[in-house]
Coordinates of C-alpha atoms and ligand atoms in Angstrom, one line a residue:
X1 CA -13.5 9.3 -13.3
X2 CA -12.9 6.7 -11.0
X3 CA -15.5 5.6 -8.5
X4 CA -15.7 7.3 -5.0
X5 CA -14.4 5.8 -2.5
X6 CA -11.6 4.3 -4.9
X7 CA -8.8 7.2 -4.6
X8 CA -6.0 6.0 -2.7
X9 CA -2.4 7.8 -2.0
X10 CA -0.2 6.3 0.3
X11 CA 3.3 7.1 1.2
X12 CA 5.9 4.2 2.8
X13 CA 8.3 6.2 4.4
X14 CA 10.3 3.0 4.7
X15 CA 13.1 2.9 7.4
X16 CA 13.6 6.6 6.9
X17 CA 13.1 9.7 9.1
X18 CA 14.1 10.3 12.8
X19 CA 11.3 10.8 15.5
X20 CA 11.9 14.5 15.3
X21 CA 12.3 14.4 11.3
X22 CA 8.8 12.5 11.1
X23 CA 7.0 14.7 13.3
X24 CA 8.5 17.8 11.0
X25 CA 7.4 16.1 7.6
X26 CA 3.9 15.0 9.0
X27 CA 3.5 19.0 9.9
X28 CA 4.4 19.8 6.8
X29 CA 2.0 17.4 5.4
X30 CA -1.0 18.2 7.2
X31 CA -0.3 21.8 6.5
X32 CA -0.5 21.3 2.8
X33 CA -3.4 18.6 2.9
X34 CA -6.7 20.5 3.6
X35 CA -10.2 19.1 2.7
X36 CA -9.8 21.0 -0.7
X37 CA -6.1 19.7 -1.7
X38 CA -7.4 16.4 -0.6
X39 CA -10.7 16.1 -2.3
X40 CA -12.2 12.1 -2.9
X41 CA -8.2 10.6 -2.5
X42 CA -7.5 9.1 0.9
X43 CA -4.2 9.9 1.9
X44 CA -2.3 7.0 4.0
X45 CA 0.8 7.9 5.4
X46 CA 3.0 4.0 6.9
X47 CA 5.9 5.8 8.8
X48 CA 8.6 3.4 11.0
X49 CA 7.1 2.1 14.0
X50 CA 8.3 4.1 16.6
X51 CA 6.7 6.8 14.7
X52 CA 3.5 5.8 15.0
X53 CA 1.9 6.6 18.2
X54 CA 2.8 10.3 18.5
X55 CA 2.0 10.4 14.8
X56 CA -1.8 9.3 15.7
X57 CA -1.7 11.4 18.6
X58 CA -0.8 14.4 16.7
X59 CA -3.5 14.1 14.0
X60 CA -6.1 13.3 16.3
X61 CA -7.7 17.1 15.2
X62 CA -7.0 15.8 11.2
X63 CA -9.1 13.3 10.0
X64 CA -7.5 14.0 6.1
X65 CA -4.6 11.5 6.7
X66 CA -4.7 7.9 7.5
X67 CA -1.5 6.2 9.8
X68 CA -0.7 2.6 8.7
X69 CA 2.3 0.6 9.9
X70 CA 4.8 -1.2 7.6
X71 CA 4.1 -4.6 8.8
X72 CA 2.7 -6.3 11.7
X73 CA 2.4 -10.3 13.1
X74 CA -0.3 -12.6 12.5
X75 CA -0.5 -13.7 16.3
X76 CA -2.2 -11.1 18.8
X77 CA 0.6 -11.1 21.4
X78 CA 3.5 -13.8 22.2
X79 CA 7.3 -14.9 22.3
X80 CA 7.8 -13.1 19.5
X81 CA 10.9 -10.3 20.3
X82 CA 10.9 -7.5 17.8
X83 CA 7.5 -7.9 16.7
X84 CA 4.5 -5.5 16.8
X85 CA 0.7 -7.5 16.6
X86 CA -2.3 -6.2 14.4
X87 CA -4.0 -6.0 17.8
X88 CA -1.8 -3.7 19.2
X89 CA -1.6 -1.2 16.0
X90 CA -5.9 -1.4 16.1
X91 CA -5.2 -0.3 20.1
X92 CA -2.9 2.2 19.1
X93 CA -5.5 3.7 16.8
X94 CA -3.5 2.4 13.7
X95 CA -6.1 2.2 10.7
X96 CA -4.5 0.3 8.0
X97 CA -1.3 -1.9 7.6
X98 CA 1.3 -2.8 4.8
X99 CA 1.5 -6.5 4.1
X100 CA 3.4 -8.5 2.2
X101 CA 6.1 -5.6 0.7
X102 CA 8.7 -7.4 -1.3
X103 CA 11.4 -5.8 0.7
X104 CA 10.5 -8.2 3.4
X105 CA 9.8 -10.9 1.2
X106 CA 13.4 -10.4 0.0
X107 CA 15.4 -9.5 3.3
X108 CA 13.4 -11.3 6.1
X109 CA 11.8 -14.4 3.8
X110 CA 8.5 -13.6 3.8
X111 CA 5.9 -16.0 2.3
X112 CA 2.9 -15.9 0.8
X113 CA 1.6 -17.9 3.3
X114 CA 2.9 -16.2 6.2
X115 CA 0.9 -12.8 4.1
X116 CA -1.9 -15.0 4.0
X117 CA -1.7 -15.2 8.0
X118 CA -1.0 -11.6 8.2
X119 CA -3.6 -10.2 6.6
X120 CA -6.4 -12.5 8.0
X121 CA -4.7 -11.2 11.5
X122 CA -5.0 -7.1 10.1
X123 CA -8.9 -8.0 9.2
X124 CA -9.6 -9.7 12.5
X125 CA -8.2 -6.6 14.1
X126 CA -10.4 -4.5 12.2
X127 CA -6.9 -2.9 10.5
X128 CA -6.7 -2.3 6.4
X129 CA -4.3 -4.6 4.4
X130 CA -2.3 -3.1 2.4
X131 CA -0.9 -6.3 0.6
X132 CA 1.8 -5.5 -1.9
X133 CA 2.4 -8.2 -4.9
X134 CA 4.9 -7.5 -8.1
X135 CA 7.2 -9.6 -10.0
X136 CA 10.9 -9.2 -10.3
X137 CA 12.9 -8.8 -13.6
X138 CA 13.7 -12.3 -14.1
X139 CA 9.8 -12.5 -14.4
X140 CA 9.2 -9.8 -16.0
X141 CA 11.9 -10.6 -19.0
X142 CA 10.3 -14.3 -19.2
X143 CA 6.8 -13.2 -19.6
X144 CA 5.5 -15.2 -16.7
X145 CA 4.8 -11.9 -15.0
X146 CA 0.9 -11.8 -14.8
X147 CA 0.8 -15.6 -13.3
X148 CA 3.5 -15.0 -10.8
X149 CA 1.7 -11.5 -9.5
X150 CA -1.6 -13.1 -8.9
X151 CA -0.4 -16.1 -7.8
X152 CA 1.0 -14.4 -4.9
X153 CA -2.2 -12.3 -4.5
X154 CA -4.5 -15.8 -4.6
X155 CA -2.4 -16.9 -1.8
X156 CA -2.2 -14.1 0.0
X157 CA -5.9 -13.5 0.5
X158 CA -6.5 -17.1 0.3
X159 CA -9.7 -18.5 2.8
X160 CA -11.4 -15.1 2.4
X161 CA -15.0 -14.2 1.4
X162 CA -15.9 -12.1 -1.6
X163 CA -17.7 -9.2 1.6
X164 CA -13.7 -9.4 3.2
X165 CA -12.5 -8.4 -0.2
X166 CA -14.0 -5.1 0.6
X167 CA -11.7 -3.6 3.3
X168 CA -8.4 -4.6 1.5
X169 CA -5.8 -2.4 -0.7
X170 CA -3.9 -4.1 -3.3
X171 CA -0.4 -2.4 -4.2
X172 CA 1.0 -4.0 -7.7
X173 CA 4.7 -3.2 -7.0
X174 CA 7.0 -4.5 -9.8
X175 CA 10.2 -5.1 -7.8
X176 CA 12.0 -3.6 -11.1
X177 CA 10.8 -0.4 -10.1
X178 CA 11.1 -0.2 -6.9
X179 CA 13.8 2.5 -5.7
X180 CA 15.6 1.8 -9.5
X181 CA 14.2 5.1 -11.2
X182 CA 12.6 2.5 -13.4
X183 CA 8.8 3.1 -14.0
X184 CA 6.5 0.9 -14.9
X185 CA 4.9 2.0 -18.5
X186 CA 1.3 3.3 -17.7
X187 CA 0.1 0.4 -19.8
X188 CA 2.1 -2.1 -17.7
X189 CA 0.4 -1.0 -15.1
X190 CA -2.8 -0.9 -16.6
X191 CA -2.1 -4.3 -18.3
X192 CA -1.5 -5.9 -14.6
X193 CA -4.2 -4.0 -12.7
X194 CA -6.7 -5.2 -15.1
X195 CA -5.7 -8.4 -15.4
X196 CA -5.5 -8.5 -11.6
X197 CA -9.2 -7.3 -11.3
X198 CA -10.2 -10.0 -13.3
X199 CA -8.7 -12.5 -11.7
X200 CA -9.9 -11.1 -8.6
X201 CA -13.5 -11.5 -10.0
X202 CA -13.3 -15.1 -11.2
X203 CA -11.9 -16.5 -8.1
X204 CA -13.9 -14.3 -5.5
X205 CA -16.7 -12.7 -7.1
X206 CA -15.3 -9.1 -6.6
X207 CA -12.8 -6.7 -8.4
X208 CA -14.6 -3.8 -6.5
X209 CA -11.1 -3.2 -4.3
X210 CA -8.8 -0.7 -5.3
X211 CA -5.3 -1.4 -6.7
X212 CA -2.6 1.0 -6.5
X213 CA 0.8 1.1 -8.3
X214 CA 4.0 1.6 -6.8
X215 CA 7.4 1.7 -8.3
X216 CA 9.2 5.4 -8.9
X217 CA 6.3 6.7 -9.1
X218 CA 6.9 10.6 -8.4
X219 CA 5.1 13.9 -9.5
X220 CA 6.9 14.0 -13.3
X221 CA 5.3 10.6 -14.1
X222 CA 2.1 10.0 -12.0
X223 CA -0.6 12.0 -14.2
X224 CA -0.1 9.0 -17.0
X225 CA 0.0 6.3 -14.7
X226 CA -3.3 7.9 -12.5
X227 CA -5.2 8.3 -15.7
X228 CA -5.3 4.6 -16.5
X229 CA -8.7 3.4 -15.6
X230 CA -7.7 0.7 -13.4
X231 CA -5.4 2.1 -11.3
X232 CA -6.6 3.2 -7.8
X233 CA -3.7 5.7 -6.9
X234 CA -0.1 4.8 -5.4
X235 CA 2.0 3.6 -3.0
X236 CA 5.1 6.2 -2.8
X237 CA 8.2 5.3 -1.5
X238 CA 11.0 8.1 -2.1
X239 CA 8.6 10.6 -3.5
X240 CA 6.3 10.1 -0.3
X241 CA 9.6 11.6 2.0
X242 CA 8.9 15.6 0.6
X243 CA 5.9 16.6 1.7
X244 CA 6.0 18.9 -1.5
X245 CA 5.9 15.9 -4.0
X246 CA 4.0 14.2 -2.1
X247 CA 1.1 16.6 -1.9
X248 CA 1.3 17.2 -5.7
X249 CA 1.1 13.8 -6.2
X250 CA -2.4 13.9 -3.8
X251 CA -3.2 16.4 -6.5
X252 CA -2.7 14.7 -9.8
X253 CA -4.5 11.7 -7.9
X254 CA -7.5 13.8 -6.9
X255 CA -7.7 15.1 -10.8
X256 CA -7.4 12.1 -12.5
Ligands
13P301 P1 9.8 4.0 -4.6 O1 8.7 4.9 -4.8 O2 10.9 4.6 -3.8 O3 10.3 3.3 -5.8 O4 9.3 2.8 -3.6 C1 8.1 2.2 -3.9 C2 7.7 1.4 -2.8 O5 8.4 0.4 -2.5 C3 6.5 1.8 -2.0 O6 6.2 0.7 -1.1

């Protein structure tokens, strides 16, 4: 049984759904995640951008599901066109945001340093990082995987206290899995997670944070990968798109 508190399911809806196609899956969602279905997981839901505001507004009555953002800047406002600030997702009501997802590290050249910014910007605006870390297959194949992982995630949460350490979410995303169909084994994930938490421990005093695995992970394969003791829950990505799946994964999560 895994501590309380330490339950998380959280579905990145990516650059997917129209405003009207959001606002139908959400329904559906909140239909099927009562108090009971729920239980100790915290469900997080990142939908696009433009999503967000009406999706706060609407689950204003529903305090089951938690709204996060896919990204955000580290400055507070700015010449920045395009961008969204941590500042304004905490005055949007906004409770938590993704950092650091390798499909931005990939397609707009995001750094670990510029994470690093980021999620000192999401604490300041009292907003939970979600920071994402995973190797590719090149790493993966040479064996470097475990080094390359956290050295992203000791940059990424470089300059922070062991008490910060507290309000973040750690997503181990092997970019092998992502969108491929490709799982990670339950013991890769376990293997990473626990080495992570170590890690964690020797360079901040605290491996208290929970780490959840994403990567293909959908309702055929989740009970394995949920059962291992260090992993937290999961970051969905196609899976997190039918509210069906998605609530049986909230399910398997809750039972682990
Ligand atoms: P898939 O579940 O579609 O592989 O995506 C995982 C992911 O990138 C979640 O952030």
């Amino acid at each position: 049984m895994k501590k309380d508190g330490m339950k998380i399911l959280a579905g990145n809806w990516k650059m997917n759904t129209t405003p009207e196609e959001g606002i139908a899956l959400l329904e559906g969602l909140s239909n099927s995640l009562t108090k009971d279905t729920v239980g100790e997981v915290k469900v997080v839901i990142a939908p696009p951008t433009i999503h967000l505001i009406p999706m706060v507004e609407k689950l204003w009555e529903n305090s089951e599901i938690a709204i996060a953002a896919q990204n955000c800047h580290y400055e507070d406002s700015g010449a920045f066109t395009g961008e969204i600030s941590a500042k304004m997702l905490l005055h949007s009501e906004v409770d938590a945001v993704i950092l650091g997802h390798s499909e931005r590290r990939e397609y707009y050249n995001e750094t670990d340093e510029l994470v690093a910014l980021k999620v000192k910007a999401a604490l300041k605006n009292h907003l939970i990082p979600i920071v994402c870390v995973g190797e590719n297959l090149k790493q993966r194949k040479a064996g470097t995987f475990l080094d390359n992982t956290w050295s992203q995630l000791n940059i990424a949460l470089s300059g922070l206290s062991s008490e910060e350490l507290n309000d973040i979410v750690v997503a181990y995303e092997p970019i092998w899995a992502i969108g491929t169909g490709e799982v990670a084994t339950p013991e890769q994930a376990q293997e990473m997670h626990c080495f992570l938490r170590k890690m964690l421990s020797e360079k901040f005093g605290n491996s208290d944070l929970p780490i959840i695995y994403g990567g293909s992970c959908k309702p055929s394969n989740a009970d394995e990968i949920f059962a291992q003791p260090d992993v937290n829950g999961g970051l969905i990505g196609g899976a997190s798109l039918n509210a069906d799946d998605f609530t049986s994964l909230v399910k398997k999560l809750n039972n682990s």
